[in-house]
Tab-separated table of C-alpha atoms in Angstrom:
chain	number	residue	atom	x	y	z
A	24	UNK	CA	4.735	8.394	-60.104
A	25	UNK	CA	3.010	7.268	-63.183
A	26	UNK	CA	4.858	5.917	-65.343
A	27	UNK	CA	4.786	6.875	-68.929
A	28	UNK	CA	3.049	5.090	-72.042
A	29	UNK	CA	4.700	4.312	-75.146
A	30	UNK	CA	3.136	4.858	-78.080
A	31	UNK	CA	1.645	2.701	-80.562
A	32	UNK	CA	2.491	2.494	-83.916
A	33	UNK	CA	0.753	0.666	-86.797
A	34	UNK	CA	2.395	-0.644	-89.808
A	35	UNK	CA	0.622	-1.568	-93.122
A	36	UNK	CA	1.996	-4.449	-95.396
A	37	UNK	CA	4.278	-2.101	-97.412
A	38	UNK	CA	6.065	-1.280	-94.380
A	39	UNK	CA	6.581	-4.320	-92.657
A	40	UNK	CA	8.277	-5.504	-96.351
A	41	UNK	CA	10.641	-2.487	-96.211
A	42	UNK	CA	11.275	-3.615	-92.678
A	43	UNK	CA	11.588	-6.980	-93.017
A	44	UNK	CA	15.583	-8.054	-91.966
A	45	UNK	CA	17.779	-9.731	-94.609
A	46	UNK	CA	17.589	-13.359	-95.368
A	47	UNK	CA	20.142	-14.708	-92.851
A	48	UNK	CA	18.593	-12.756	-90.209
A	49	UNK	CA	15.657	-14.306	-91.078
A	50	UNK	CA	17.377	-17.799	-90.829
A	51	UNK	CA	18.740	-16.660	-87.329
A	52	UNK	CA	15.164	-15.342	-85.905
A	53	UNK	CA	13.728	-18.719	-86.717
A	54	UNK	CA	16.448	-21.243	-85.841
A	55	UNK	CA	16.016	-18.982	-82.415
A	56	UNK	CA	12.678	-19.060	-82.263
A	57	UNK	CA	12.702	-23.172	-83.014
A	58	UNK	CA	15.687	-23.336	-80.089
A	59	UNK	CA	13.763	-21.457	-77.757
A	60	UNK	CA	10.217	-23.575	-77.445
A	61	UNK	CA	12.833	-26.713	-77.355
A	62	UNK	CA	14.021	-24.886	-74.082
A	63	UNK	CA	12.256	-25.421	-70.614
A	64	UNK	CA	10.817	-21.904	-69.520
A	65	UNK	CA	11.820	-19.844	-72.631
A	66	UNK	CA	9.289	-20.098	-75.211
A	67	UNK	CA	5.376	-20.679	-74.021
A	68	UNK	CA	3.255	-21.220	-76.734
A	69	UNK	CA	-0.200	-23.218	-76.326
A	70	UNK	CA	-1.723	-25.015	-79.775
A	71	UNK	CA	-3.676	-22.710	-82.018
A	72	UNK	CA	-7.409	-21.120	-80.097
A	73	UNK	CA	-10.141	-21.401	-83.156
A	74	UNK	CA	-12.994	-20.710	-84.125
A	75	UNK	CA	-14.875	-21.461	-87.397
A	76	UNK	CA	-17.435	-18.910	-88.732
A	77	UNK	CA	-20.407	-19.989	-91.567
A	78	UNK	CA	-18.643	-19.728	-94.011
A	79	UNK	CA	-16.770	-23.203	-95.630
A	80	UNK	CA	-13.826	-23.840	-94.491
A	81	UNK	CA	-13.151	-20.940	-92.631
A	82	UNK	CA	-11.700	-20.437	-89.372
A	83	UNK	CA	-10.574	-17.638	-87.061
A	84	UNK	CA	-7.123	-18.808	-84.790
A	85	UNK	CA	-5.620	-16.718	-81.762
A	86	UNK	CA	-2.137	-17.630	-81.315
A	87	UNK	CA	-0.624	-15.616	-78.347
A	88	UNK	CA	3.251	-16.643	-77.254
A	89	UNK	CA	5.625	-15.742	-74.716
A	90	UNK	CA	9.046	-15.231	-75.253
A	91	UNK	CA	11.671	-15.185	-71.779
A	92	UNK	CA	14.477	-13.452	-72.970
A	93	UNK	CA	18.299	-13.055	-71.400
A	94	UNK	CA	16.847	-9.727	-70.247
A	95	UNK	CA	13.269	-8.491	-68.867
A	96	UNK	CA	13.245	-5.980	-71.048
A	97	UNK	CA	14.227	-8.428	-74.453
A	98	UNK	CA	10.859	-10.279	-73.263
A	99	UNK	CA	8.143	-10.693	-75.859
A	100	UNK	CA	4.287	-10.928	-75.450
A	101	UNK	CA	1.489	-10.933	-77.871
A	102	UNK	CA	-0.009	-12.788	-80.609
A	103	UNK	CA	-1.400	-13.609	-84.041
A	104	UNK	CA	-4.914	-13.184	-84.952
A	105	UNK	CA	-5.229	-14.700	-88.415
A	106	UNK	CA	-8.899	-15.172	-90.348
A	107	UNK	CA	-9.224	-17.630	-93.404
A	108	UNK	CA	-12.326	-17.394	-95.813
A	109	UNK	CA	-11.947	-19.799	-99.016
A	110	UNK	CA	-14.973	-18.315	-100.189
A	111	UNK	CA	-13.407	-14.566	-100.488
A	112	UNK	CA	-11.966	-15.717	-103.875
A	113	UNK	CA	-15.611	-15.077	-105.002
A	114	UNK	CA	-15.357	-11.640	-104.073
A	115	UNK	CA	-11.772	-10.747	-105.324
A	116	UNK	CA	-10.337	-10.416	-102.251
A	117	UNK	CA	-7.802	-12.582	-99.612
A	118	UNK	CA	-8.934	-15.236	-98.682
A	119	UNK	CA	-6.508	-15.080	-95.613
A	120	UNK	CA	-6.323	-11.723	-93.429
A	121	UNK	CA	-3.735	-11.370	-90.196
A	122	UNK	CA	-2.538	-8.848	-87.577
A	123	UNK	CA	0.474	-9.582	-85.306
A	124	UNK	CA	0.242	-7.150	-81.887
A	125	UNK	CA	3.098	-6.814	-79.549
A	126	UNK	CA	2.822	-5.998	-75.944
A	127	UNK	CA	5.176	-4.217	-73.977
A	128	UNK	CA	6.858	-7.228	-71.359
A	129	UNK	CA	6.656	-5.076	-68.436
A	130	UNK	CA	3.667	-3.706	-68.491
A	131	UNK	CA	1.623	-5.362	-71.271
A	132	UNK	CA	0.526	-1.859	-72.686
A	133	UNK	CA	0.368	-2.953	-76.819
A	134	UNK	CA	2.813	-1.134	-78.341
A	135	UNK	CA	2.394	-2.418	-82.412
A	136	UNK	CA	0.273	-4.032	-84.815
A	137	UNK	CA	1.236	-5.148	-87.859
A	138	UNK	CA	0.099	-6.644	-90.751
A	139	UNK	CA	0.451	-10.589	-90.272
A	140	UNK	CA	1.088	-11.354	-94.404
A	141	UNK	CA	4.465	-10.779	-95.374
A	142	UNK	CA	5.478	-11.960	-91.536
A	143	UNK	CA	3.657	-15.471	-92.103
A	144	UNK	CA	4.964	-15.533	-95.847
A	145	UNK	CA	8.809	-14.617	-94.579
A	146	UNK	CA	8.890	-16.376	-91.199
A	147	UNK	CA	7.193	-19.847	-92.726
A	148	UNK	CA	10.185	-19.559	-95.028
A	149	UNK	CA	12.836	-19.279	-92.843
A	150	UNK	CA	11.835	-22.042	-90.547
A	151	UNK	CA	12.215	-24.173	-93.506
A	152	UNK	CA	15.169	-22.849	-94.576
A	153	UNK	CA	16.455	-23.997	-91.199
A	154	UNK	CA	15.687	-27.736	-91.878
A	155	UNK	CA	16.901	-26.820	-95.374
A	156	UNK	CA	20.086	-26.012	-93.815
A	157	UNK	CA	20.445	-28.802	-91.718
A	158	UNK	CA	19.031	-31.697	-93.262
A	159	UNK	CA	19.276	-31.503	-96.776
A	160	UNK	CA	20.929	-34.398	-98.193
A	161	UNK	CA	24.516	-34.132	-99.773
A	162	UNK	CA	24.399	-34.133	-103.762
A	163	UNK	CA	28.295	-33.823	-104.475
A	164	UNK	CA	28.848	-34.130	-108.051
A	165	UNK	CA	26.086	-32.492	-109.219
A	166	UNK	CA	23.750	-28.950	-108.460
A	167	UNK	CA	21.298	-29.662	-106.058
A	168	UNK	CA	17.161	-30.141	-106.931
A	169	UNK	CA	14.136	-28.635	-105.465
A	170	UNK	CA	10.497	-28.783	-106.049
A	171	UNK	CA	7.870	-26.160	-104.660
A	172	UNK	CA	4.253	-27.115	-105.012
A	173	UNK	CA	2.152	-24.780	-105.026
A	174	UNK	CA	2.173	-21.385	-106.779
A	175	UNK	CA	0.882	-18.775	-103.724
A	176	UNK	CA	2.421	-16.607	-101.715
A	177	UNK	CA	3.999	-19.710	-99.604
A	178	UNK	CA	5.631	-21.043	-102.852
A	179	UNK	CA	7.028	-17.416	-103.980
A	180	UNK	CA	8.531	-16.681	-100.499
A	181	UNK	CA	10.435	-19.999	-100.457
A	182	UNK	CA	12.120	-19.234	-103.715
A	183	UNK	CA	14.781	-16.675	-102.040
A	184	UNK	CA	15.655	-19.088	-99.696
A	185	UNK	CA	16.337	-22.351	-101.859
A	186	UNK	CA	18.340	-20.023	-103.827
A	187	UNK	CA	20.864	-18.991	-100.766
A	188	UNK	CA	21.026	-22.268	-99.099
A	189	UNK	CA	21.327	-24.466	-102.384
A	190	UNK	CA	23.166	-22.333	-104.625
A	191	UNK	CA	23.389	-23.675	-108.334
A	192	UNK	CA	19.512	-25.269	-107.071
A	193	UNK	CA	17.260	-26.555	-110.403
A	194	UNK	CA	13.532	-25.862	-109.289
A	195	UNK	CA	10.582	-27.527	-110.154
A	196	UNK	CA	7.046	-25.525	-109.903
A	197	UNK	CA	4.019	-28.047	-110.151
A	198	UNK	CA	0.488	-25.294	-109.441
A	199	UNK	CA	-2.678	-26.766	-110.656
A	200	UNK	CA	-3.241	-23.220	-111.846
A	201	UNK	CA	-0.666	-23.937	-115.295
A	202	UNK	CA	-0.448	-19.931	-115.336
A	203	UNK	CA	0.765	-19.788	-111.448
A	204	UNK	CA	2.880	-22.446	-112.384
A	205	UNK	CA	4.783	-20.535	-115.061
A	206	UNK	CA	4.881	-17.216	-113.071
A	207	UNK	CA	6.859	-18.750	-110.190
A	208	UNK	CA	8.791	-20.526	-112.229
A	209	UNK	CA	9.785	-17.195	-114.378
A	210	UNK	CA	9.962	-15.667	-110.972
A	211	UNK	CA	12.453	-18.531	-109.232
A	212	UNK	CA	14.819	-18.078	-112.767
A	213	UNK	CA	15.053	-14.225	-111.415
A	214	UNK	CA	16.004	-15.530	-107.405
A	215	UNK	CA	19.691	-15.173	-107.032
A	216	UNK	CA	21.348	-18.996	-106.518
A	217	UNK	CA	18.635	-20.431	-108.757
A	218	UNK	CA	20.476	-21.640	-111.415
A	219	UNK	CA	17.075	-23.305	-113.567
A	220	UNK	CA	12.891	-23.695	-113.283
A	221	UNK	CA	10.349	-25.102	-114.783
A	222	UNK	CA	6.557	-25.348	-114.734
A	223	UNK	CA	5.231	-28.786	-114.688
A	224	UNK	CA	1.722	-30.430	-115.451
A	225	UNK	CA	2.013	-32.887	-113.049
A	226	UNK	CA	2.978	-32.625	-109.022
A	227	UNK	CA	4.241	-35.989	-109.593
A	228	UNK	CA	6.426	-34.865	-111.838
A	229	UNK	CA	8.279	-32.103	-110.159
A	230	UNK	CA	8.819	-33.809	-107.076
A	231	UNK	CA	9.962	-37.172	-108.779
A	232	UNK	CA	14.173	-36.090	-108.595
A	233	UNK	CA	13.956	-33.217	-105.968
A	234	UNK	CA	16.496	-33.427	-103.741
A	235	UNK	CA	14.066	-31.292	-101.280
A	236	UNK	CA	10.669	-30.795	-101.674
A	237	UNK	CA	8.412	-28.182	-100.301
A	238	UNK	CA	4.436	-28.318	-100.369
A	239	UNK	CA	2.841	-25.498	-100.124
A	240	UNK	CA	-0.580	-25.539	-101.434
A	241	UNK	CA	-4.066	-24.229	-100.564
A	242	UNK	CA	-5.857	-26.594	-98.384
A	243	UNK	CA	-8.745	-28.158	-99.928
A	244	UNK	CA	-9.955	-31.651	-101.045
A	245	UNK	CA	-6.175	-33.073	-101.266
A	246	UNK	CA	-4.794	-35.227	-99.245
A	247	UNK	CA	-2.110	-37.256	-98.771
A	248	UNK	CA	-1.608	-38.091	-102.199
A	249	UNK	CA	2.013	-37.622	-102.348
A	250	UNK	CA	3.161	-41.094	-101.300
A	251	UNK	CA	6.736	-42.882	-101.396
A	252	UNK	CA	6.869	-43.903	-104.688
A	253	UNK	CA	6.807	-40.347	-105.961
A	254	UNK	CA	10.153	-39.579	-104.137
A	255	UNK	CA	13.861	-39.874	-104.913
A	256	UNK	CA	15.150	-41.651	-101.951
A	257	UNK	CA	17.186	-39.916	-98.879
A	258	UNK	CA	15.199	-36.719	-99.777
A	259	UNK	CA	13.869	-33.917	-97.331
A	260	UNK	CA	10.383	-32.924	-97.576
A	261	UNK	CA	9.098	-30.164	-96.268
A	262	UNK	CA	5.525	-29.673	-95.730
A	263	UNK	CA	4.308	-26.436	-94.551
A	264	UNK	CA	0.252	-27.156	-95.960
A	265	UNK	CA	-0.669	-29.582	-93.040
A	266	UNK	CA	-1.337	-33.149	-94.585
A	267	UNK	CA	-2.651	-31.305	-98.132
A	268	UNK	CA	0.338	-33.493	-100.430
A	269	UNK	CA	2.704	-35.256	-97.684
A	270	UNK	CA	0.762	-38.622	-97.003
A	271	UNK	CA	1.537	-40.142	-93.656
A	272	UNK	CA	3.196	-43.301	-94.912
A	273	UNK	CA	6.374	-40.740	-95.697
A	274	UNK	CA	6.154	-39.221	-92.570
A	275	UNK	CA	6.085	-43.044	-90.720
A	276	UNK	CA	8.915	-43.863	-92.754
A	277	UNK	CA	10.803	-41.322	-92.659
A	278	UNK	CA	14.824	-42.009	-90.617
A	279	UNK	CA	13.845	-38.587	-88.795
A	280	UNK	CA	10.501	-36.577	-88.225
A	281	UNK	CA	10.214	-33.253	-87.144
A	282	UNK	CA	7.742	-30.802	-86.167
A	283	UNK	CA	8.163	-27.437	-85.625
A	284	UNK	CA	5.944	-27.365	-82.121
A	285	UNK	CA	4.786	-30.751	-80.601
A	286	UNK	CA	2.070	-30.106	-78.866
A	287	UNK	CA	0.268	-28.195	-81.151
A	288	UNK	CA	1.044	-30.903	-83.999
A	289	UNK	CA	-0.694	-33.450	-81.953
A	290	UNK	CA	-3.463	-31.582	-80.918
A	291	UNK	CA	-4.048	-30.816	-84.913
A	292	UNK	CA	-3.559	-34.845	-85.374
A	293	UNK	CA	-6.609	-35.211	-82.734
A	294	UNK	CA	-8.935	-32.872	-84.690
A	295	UNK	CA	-7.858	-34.929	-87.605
A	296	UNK	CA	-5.564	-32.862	-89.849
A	297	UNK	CA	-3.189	-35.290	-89.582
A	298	UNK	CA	-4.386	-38.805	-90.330
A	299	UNK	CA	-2.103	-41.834	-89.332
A	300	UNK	CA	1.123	-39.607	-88.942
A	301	UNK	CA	3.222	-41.097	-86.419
A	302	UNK	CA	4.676	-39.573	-83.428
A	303	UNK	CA	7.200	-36.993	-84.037
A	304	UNK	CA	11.037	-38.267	-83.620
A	305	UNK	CA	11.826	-34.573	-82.081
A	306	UNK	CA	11.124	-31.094	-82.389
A	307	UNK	CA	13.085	-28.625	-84.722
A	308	UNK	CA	14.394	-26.594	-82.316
A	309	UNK	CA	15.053	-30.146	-79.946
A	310	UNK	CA	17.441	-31.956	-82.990
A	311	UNK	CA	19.522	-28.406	-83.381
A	312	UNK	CA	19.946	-28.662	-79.682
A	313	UNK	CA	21.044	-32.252	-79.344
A	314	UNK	CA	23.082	-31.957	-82.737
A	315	UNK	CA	20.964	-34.186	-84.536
A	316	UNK	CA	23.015	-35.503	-87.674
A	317	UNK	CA	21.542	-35.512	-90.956
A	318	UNK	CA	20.657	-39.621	-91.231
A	319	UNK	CA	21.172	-41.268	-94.543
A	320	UNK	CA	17.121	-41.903	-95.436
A	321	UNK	CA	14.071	-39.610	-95.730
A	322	UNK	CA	13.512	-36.657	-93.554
A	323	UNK	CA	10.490	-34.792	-93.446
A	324	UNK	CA	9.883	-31.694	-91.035
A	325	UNK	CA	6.234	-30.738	-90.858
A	326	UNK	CA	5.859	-27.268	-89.093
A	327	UNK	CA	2.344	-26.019	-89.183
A	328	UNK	CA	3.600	-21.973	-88.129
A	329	UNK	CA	4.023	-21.097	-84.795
A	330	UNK	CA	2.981	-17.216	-83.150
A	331	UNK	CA	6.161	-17.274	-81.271
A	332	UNK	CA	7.725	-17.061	-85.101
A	333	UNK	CA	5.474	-13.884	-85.960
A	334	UNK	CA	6.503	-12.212	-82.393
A	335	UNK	CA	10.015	-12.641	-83.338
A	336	UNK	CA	9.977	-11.570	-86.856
A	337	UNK	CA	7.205	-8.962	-85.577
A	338	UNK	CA	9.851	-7.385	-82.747
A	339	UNK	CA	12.762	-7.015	-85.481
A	340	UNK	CA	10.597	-5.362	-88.013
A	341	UNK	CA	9.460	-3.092	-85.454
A	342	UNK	CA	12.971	-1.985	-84.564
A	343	UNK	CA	13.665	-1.483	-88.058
A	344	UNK	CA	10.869	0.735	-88.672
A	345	UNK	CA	11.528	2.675	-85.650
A	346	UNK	CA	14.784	3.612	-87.148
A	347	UNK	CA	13.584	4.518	-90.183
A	348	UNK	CA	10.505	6.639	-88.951
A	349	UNK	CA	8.090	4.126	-90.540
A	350	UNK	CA	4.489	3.540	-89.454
A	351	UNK	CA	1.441	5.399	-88.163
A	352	UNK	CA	1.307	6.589	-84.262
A	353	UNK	CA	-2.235	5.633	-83.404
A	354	UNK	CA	-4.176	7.151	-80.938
A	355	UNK	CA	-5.122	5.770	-77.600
C-alpha cells in the first residue's frame, strides 16, 4: 500500500501574523520549548551551521531541531534557514530574510514553509518574557521600569510582552535613529499594561533605573559598552543582540547567568561573539526545571534564538491556519 502524501502549504508573512497564537500561548510554547532542550532525549538541537557570503557581515545559518514529543505523531522536524545582508539597506530592502519548513515526523515528507519574520520577532519575545516572568526583580511600592534598546522589529515585538508581564511598566526607548526612538516609544504608550515611554538620546540613559532591560540592537561596531555602572542594581538584563550592548563584566557578575541553549552559546563564545563571558550558571529551560529562585543581585539571560523555538511557534501557526483555510497548497 502506498501510503498517502499530505500536502504542502505555504504561508506568507501576513498569514503567519493572523496565525500567530495569543500572548500567553506564546509564553507557554517557549517556556516548553526552553524545558524541553533542558531534558535528556527531548529536544536535539546542534549550534547554528553558517556560512558567510561576500558581502560584509553577512551570513547564511541552517538551524534544523528535533522535537520528541509525548506522542510520535506530536514529533517535530525541520528547521530555520535565515540569510542576513547589512548591505541590503542600500537597496531598500531587509536586510534579514527567513523560511521555517516543517517535516512530517513519520515520514519526513515537508509539509509547510513559512515565512521565518514574524516567528523570530514573536518567539525571541516570548523566550524573554519567560525570564521576564521568572526573574524580574520585585519593585513593591512602586510600577515597575523597563528599557528596550533598540528601535527594530526586536524592540517593537517586546513591547506587548513588558506590557502583560509588568503591568503599570514605565518604558524607556534609547535607538540611535532619534526618529525610531520616538516611534516605539509612541508605539509602547499604545501596548496595553504600558502605563508611560519615552525616547531618550542616550542608551545610558534609558537603562540607568530599568528594573529590566532588554537590548536589542542591530549588530555592528558596538560592543560591550553597556557596563555595571550603567545599571540599577538587582536588575535583569536581557540581551537578545549577542554581546552588541551587554559587556561581559555584567554577565561575570551577575548572581545567575542564563543562556537559552549551552552549547550553541559556547560554540558562538569560540568564534568570538562573546568575549570574556563566563560560563553559563544554567540553561533557561535547566533553572525552570530545578526551580531556580530569583537571587537578590543581577541576572542576565542571554539567549541567542534557538530553531527548536521557530518549529514550535511554526507547528501552532500551522494548526491555526489549517483551521482557518489560510495559505497556498503548493505543488509537488
Amino acid at each position: 500500500m502506498t501510503a498517502s502524501v499530505p500536502p504542502l502549504r505555504y504561508l506568507a508573512a501576513d498569514e503567519v501574523r493572523a496565525a500567530m497564537p495569543p500572548i500567553d500561548e506564546r509564553l507557554r510554547l517557549a517556556e516548553l520549548t526552553m524545558t524541553a532542550l533542558a531534558e535528556p532525549g527531548v529536544g536535539e538541537l546542534p549550534p547554528k551551521i553558517g556560512v558567510h557570503p561576500r558581502q560584509d557581515g553577512s551570513f547564511a545559518h541552517a538551524m534544523p531541531a528535533h522535537l520528541r514529543a509525548g506522542a510520535p505523531t506530536d514529533d517535530l522536524v525541520g528547521m530555520k534557514w535565515i540569510a542576513g545582508f547589512p548591505g541590503n539597506a542600500s537597496l531598500g530592502i531587509p536586510a534579514i530574510h527567513g523560511l521555517v519548513v516543517l517535516n512530517d515526523p513519520s515520514t519526513g515528507v515537508p509539509v509547510a514553509v513559512l515565512d521565518a519574520g514574524p516567528i523570530t520577532a514573536e518567539r525571541t519575545a516570548a523566550v524573554s518574557g519567560v525570564a521576564i516572568a521568572r526573574f524580574a526583580p520585585d519593585v513593591a511600592g512602586r510600577g515597575p521600569r523597563a528599557a528596550v534598546v533598540g528601535g527594530g522589529v526586536q524592540g517593537r515585538s517586546h513591547l506587548e510582552v513588558l506590557g502583560h508581564l509588568l503591568p503599570g511598566v514605565e518604558i524607556a526607548v534609547f535607538d540611535r535613529h532619534r526618529e525610531r526612538a520616538e516611534s516605539l516609544a509612541a508605539t509602547a504608550r499604545a501596548t496595553d499594561g504600558v502605563a508611560a515611554a519615552r525616547a531618550c538620546d542616550d542608551a545610558r540613559d534609558a537603562v540607568r533605573d530599568a528594573d529590566v532591560v532588554v537590548t536589542a540592537a542591530s549588530f555592528g561596531p558596538v560592543r560591550q559598552v553597556m557596563t555595571e555602572d550603567w545599571l540599577a542594581p538587582g536588575n535583569l538584563v536581557v540581551p537578545v543582540d549577542y554581546a552588541t550592548y551587554c559587556a561581559a563584566a555584567v554577565a561575570r557578575s551577575a548572581d545567575l547567568f542564563l543562556v537559552d541553549h549551552r552549547e550553541q552559546f559556547l560554540a558562538n563564545r569560540d568564534a568570538g561573539l562573546f568575549d570574556n563571558y563566563p560560563e553559563p550558571t544554567a540553561t533557561i529551560g535547566g533553572a525552570i526545571l530545578a526551580g531556580t529562585p530569583r537571587p537578590r543581585g543581577r541576572v542576565v539571560v542571554t539567549h541567542l534564538g534557538v530553531g527548536l523555538a521557530d518549529l514550535v511557534f511554526a507547528a501552532a501557526i500551522l494548526r491555526s491556519a489549517d483551521a482557518a483555510g489560510l495559505g497556498t497548497v503548493l505543488a509537488r
